Coordinates of C-alpha atoms and ligand atoms in Angstrom, one line a residue:
X1 CA 115.2 100.5 86.6
X2 CA 111.8 99.4 86.0
X3 CA 109.3 102.3 86.0
X4 CA 106.6 101.9 88.4
X5 CA 102.7 102.3 87.5
X6 CA 100.9 105.3 86.3
X7 CA 98.3 106.9 88.8
X8 CA 95.9 109.4 88.2
X9 CA 94.8 111.6 90.9
X10 CA 91.5 113.9 90.4
X11 CA 91.6 116.7 92.7
X12 CA 95.3 116.8 92.7
X13 CA 95.6 120.5 93.5
X14 CA 93.6 120.1 96.8
X15 CA 94.9 119.3 100.2
X16 CA 94.7 115.6 100.2
X17 CA 95.3 115.4 96.5
X18 CA 98.2 117.4 96.8
X19 CA 100.0 115.8 99.7
X20 CA 99.3 112.0 98.3
X21 CA 101.1 113.3 94.9
X22 CA 103.9 114.4 96.7
X23 CA 104.0 110.9 98.7
X24 CA 103.7 108.8 95.3
X25 CA 106.2 110.7 93.5
X26 CA 108.8 110.1 96.5
X27 CA 107.9 106.4 96.1
X28 CA 108.7 106.7 92.4
X29 CA 105.3 106.1 90.8
X30 CA 104.4 108.5 87.5
X31 CA 101.3 110.9 88.5
X32 CA 99.3 112.5 86.7
X33 CA 96.8 114.8 88.0
X34 CA 93.5 116.3 87.1
X35 CA 91.9 119.5 88.7
X36 CA 89.6 122.6 87.8
X37 CA 91.1 124.5 90.5
X38 CA 87.5 125.5 91.9
X39 CA 89.2 125.1 95.4
X40 CA 92.6 124.0 94.7
X41 CA 95.8 125.9 93.9
X42 CA 97.9 125.1 91.1
X43 CA 101.0 125.8 93.3
X44 CA 99.7 123.1 95.8
X45 CA 100.4 120.5 92.7
X46 CA 104.2 119.2 93.5
X47 CA 106.8 119.2 90.6
X48 CA 106.8 116.1 88.7
X49 CA 103.0 115.8 88.4
X50 CA 101.8 116.1 84.8
X51 CA 98.9 118.4 85.5
X52 CA 95.9 118.7 83.7
X53 CA 93.4 121.8 84.1
X54 CA 90.4 120.0 83.7
X55 CA 87.1 119.5 85.1
X56 CA 85.8 116.0 86.2
X57 CA 82.3 116.4 84.7
X58 CA 83.6 117.0 81.0
X59 CA 84.0 113.8 78.8
X60 CA 87.3 115.2 77.5
X61 CA 89.2 113.9 80.4
X62 CA 88.6 110.4 79.2
X63 CA 92.0 110.3 77.0
X64 CA 93.6 111.0 79.9
X65 CA 93.1 108.0 81.4
X66 CA 94.8 105.7 78.7
X67 CA 97.6 103.8 80.1
X68 CA 96.4 104.4 83.4
X69 CA 96.8 101.6 86.4
X70 CA 94.9 102.9 89.1
X71 CA 92.8 106.3 89.7
X72 CA 92.5 108.0 93.1
X73 CA 89.5 110.1 92.7
X74 CA 89.4 112.8 95.3
X75 CA 88.3 115.7 93.3
X76 CA 84.7 117.2 95.1
X77 CA 82.8 120.0 96.3
X78 CA 83.4 119.3 99.8
X79 CA 82.5 122.1 102.3
X80 CA 79.6 121.2 104.0
X81 CA 78.2 124.4 104.2
X82 CA 78.4 125.1 100.5
X83 CA 76.9 122.1 99.4
X84 CA 74.0 123.1 101.7
X85 CA 73.8 126.4 99.6
X86 CA 73.8 124.4 96.3
X87 CA 72.7 120.9 96.3
X88 CA 72.2 121.0 92.5
X89 CA 76.0 122.0 92.0
X90 CA 76.7 119.4 94.9
X91 CA 74.9 116.8 92.6
X92 CA 76.5 117.6 89.4
X93 CA 80.3 117.4 90.8
X94 CA 80.1 114.8 93.4
X95 CA 77.8 112.4 91.6
X96 CA 78.0 113.1 88.0
X97 CA 81.2 114.0 87.9
X98 CA 82.5 111.0 90.0
X99 CA 80.4 108.6 87.5
X100 CA 82.3 110.5 84.6
X101 CA 85.4 109.7 86.2
X102 CA 84.3 106.0 86.8
X103 CA 83.4 105.6 83.2
X104 CA 86.7 107.4 82.2
X105 CA 88.4 104.4 84.3
X106 CA 86.0 101.6 82.8
X107 CA 86.7 102.5 79.0
X108 CA 90.5 102.8 79.9
X109 CA 90.7 99.4 81.2
X110 CA 91.8 101.0 84.6
X111 CA 92.8 98.3 87.2
X112 CA 91.3 100.0 90.4
X113 CA 89.8 103.2 91.5
X114 CA 90.1 104.4 95.1
X115 CA 87.7 107.1 95.7
X116 CA 86.4 109.5 98.6
X117 CA 83.8 108.8 100.6
X118 CA 83.5 110.6 104.0
X119 CA 82.4 110.3 107.7
X120 CA 79.7 112.1 106.7
X121 CA 78.0 109.0 105.9
X122 CA 77.3 108.5 109.5
X123 CA 75.7 112.0 110.3
X124 CA 72.5 110.0 111.6
X125 CA 74.7 107.0 113.4
X126 CA 74.5 107.3 117.3
X127 CA 76.9 104.3 117.4
X128 CA 80.5 105.4 118.5
X129 CA 82.9 104.5 117.4
X130 CA 81.2 104.0 114.0
X131 CA 81.8 101.1 111.9
X132 CA 81.4 101.0 108.3
X133 CA 78.0 99.5 108.2
X134 CA 76.4 102.3 110.0
X135 CA 75.9 104.6 106.8
X136 CA 73.2 107.2 107.6
X137 CA 73.7 110.1 105.5
X138 CA 71.7 113.6 106.1
X139 CA 73.2 116.5 104.4
X140 CA 73.4 117.1 101.0
X141 CA 77.1 116.5 100.5
X142 CA 76.5 113.1 102.6
X143 CA 73.7 112.0 100.1
X144 CA 76.0 113.1 97.0
X145 CA 78.8 110.6 98.3
X146 CA 76.1 108.2 99.0
X147 CA 74.8 108.3 95.7
X148 CA 78.4 107.9 94.1
X149 CA 78.8 104.8 96.4
X150 CA 75.8 103.2 94.6
X151 CA 77.4 104.1 91.3
X152 CA 80.6 102.7 92.4
X153 CA 79.3 99.3 93.5
X154 CA 76.8 98.9 90.2
X155 CA 80.2 99.6 88.2
X156 CA 81.9 96.9 90.3
X157 CA 78.8 94.7 89.7
X158 CA 78.8 94.7 86.1
X159 CA 82.6 95.3 85.2
X160 CA 84.4 94.2 88.4
X161 CA 86.7 91.1 87.6
X162 CA 84.0 88.7 85.2
X163 CA 83.0 88.4 81.7
X164 CA 80.4 91.0 81.3
X165 CA 77.1 90.4 79.2
X166 CA 75.8 93.9 79.9
X167 CA 77.9 95.5 77.4
X168 CA 77.2 95.3 73.6
X169 CA 79.9 92.5 73.5
X170 CA 81.4 89.7 76.0
X171 CA 84.1 91.6 77.3
X172 CA 86.6 90.7 80.2
X173 CA 86.7 93.4 83.0
X174 CA 88.6 93.9 86.2
X175 CA 87.6 96.8 87.3
X176 CA 88.0 97.1 91.5
X177 CA 86.8 99.9 93.8
X178 CA 88.2 100.9 97.4
X179 CA 86.0 103.4 99.3
X180 CA 87.8 105.6 101.7
X181 CA 85.8 107.2 104.5
X182 CA 88.0 109.8 105.7
X183 CA 87.1 111.5 108.9
X184 CA 88.8 115.3 109.6
X185 CA 92.0 115.0 107.5
X186 CA 94.4 117.7 108.8
X187 CA 98.1 118.7 108.2
X188 CA 99.8 121.0 105.7
X189 CA 98.6 122.7 102.4
X190 CA 95.0 121.8 104.3
X191 CA 92.5 124.8 102.5
X192 CA 92.6 127.7 104.7
X193 CA 90.5 129.9 102.3
X194 CA 87.0 128.6 101.9
X195 CA 84.2 130.3 103.5
X196 CA 84.2 127.7 106.6
X197 CA 87.8 127.0 107.0
X198 CA 88.8 123.8 108.6
X199 CA 89.0 124.3 112.6
X200 CA 93.0 123.8 113.3
X201 CA 94.0 126.2 110.3
X202 CA 91.3 128.8 111.1
X203 CA 92.4 129.0 114.7
X204 CA 96.0 128.9 114.1
X205 CA 95.5 132.1 111.6
X206 CA 93.4 134.0 113.6
X207 CA 95.6 133.6 116.8
X208 CA 98.9 134.3 114.8
X209 CA 97.1 137.6 113.5
X210 CA 95.9 138.4 117.1
X211 CA 92.4 137.9 116.1
X212 CA 89.3 136.3 117.7
X213 CA 88.7 133.0 116.1
X214 CA 85.1 132.0 115.4
X215 CA 83.5 128.7 117.0
X216 CA 80.5 128.0 115.7
X217 CA 77.5 126.8 118.1
X218 CA 78.7 125.9 121.6
X219 CA 81.9 124.3 120.4
X220 CA 81.1 120.9 122.1
X221 CA 80.8 119.1 119.1
X222 CA 83.4 116.2 118.4
X223 CA 85.3 115.2 115.8
X224 CA 87.8 112.3 115.0
X225 CA 91.1 113.9 113.4
X226 CA 93.7 112.1 111.4
X227 CA 96.9 113.3 109.9
X228 CA 97.4 113.3 106.4
X229 CA 100.6 111.2 106.3
X230 CA 98.7 108.5 108.2
X231 CA 96.0 108.6 105.4
X232 CA 98.4 108.3 102.8
X233 CA 100.3 105.3 104.6
X234 CA 96.6 103.7 103.5
X235 CA 96.7 105.1 100.1
X236 CA 99.9 103.2 99.5
X237 CA 98.4 99.9 100.9
X238 CA 95.7 100.5 98.5
X239 CA 98.0 100.3 95.5
X240 CA 99.6 96.7 96.5
X241 CA 97.2 95.1 98.9
X242 CA 94.5 93.2 97.4
X243 CA 92.5 93.0 100.4
X244 CA 91.7 96.3 100.1
X245 CA 89.7 95.8 96.9
X246 CA 86.1 96.2 96.9
X247 CA 85.7 97.3 100.5
X248 CA 85.2 100.4 102.1
X249 CA 87.5 101.5 105.2
X250 CA 87.2 104.3 107.9
X251 CA 90.0 106.6 107.8
X252 CA 90.3 108.2 111.4
X253 CA 92.3 108.1 114.8
X254 CA 89.6 106.2 116.6
X255 CA 90.0 109.2 119.4
X256 CA 87.8 112.5 119.2
X257 CA 88.5 115.8 120.3
X258 CA 85.6 118.8 120.9
X259 CA 86.3 122.2 118.9
X260 CA 86.9 123.8 122.5
X261 CA 89.5 121.5 123.2
X262 CA 91.1 121.8 119.7
X263 CA 91.0 125.7 120.5
X264 CA 92.3 125.1 123.8
X265 CA 95.4 123.3 122.2
X266 CA 96.0 125.7 119.8
X267 CA 96.0 128.5 121.9
X268 CA 98.5 126.4 124.4
X269 CA 100.8 125.9 121.4
X270 CA 101.0 129.2 120.3
X271 CA 100.8 130.8 123.8
X272 CA 98.3 133.2 122.4
X273 CA 95.1 133.4 124.4
X274 CA 92.2 135.2 123.3
X275 CA 88.6 134.2 123.7
X276 CA 86.9 133.0 120.6
X277 CA 83.6 134.4 119.0
X278 CA 80.7 132.3 119.1
X279 CA 78.5 132.2 115.9
X280 CA 75.3 130.0 115.3
X281 CA 75.7 126.6 114.7
X282 CA 76.2 125.3 111.0
X283 CA 73.4 123.1 109.4
X284 CA 74.3 119.6 108.5
X285 CA 77.2 119.2 110.8
X286 CA 77.1 115.9 112.9
X287 CA 77.5 116.1 116.5
X288 CA 79.8 113.4 117.1
X289 CA 82.2 111.7 114.9
X290 CA 84.5 108.9 116.1
X291 CA 85.7 106.0 113.8
X292 CA 86.0 102.1 114.5
X293 CA 89.2 101.9 112.5
X294 CA 89.1 98.1 113.2
X295 CA 88.8 97.1 109.3
X296 CA 92.1 98.8 108.3
X297 CA 93.9 98.2 111.6
X298 CA 93.1 94.2 110.9
X299 CA 95.3 94.9 107.4
X300 CA 98.2 96.3 109.4
X301 CA 97.6 100.3 109.1
X302 CA 97.4 102.3 112.4
X303 CA 97.7 106.0 112.9
X304 CA 101.2 107.0 113.8
X305 CA 101.0 111.1 114.3
X306 CA 99.7 112.1 117.6
X307 CA 97.4 115.4 117.9
X308 CA 100.3 117.4 119.4
X309 CA 102.9 116.6 116.5
X310 CA 100.4 116.8 113.8
X311 CA 99.3 120.3 115.0
X312 CA 102.9 121.3 115.1
X313 CA 103.3 120.2 111.8
X314 CA 100.1 122.5 110.8
X315 CA 101.4 125.7 112.3
X316 CA 105.0 125.3 110.7
X317 CA 103.3 125.0 107.5
X318 CA 101.0 128.2 108.1
X319 CA 103.6 130.3 109.3
X320 CA 106.0 129.3 106.0
X321 CA 102.3 130.5 104.0
X322 CA 102.4 133.8 106.2
X323 CA 105.7 134.4 105.6
X324 CA 105.7 134.5 101.9
X325 CA 102.5 136.6 101.9
X326 CA 100.2 134.0 101.0
X327 CA 98.0 134.2 104.0
X328 CA 96.3 137.8 103.8
Ligands
NAD1 N1 89.7 116.9 104.3 C1 88.7 116.4 104.9 O1 89.1 116.0 106.1 C2 87.9 115.1 104.1 C3 86.9 114.5 105.1 C4 86.1 113.5 104.4 C5 86.1 113.4 102.9 N2 86.9 113.9 102.0 C6 86.8 113.9 100.9 O2 88.2 113.7 100.4 C7 88.2 114.4 99.0 C8 89.7 115.4 99.0 O3 89.3 116.6 100.3 P1 90.3 117.7 100.3 O4 90.2 118.0 101.7 O5 91.7 117.3 99.6 O6 89.3 118.5 99.6 P2 90.2 120.1 98.5 O7 88.7 120.6 98.4 O8 90.9 120.5 98.9 O9 90.3 119.4 97.1 C9 89.2 118.6 96.4 C10 90.0 119.2 95.0 O10 88.9 119.0 94.1 C11 89.0 120.1 92.8 N3 87.6 120.0 92.0 C12 86.6 120.7 92.4 N4 85.3 120.3 91.7 C13 86.3 119.7 90.8 C14 85.9 119.5 89.2 N5 84.5 119.7 88.9 N6 86.7 119.4 88.3 C15 88.2 118.9 88.9 N7 88.6 119.1 90.1 C16 87.7 119.7 91.0 C17 89.3 121.4 93.8 O11 89.5 122.6 92.8 C18 90.4 120.7 94.6 O12 91.6 121.3 94.3 C19 87.0 115.2 98.5 O13 86.2 114.0 98.2 C20 86.4 115.1 100.0 O14 84.9 115.2 99.7 C21 88.1 114.9 102.7

């Protein structure tokens, strides 16, 4: 059997990283993962991944990139509220950490870096659905993703497929990038432990415990939710389809729901109806997100999982975690 390429995932113990690792292993890829477990959990990392407890800000990650074909760079400080509280650490992890990953990739001769940007880049836009050209970041989190986007562009400019005169001697470089602008990704292994957990997990857990869920603001903010398996379909395309090289793609469903609508869907699914508590709105959060997914669509990608099926899968996962005593 011909062994498949070696893929490195940063943030492998997190929500998207661990789901991606499972999918890549199932497809026969060799998977190596880095995480400092700042947010992720060691038990999220699937068996079969070569796991390294490392911080992306440290140069000791460089040797791990030797022999790697493609890097998925997902590690980040990514809760908007946490980033608003600590802009300095946000920059260290999301900007310096990302540059360190790009540099490790360049030095090791990695073919391609596929990295996480975010729909937060569109915070200031009023165009819905929002195309990839509408970049208007506002929060510290979004600005950190914006800065790393510019670094990726500079790496592509100087180390993309060309002979580079910018290094000390002429070298053939062939590093390409794909930027993924995830909207609200949801599904199993979603992190429900953080200060402000993602709405779906938070509602499911509270209602199962017969407690009042919290809604920040009026609940009329609208979000575009995309199921994690659909995101993984696009991840796989990035490995094989050259048309994804050196471009940015929105990954959303192209439909949105208000937080109140999601709350009603979760309540109805569980058959548990408890009025939510309303708390003051969170800073830095956009009013509406809605992806224009035509760029990914043109390459043959389309989301397959409807909100009802996706919610059901998220519910099954949370019930299983509760039965194991993992959710206090
Ligand atoms: N989940 C979403 O809806 C969403 C939306 C937009 C963008 N994103 C982006 O996608 C990526 C993955 O998101 P996720 O939801 O899986 O987040 P997550 O928090 O579940 O995973 C991120 C992982 O990165 C790790 N990490 C953080 N700092 C690190 C460091 N300094 N060194 C090594 N590892 C570190 C964390 O421990 C965690 O396991 C992030 O870059 C995020 O900004 C996610």
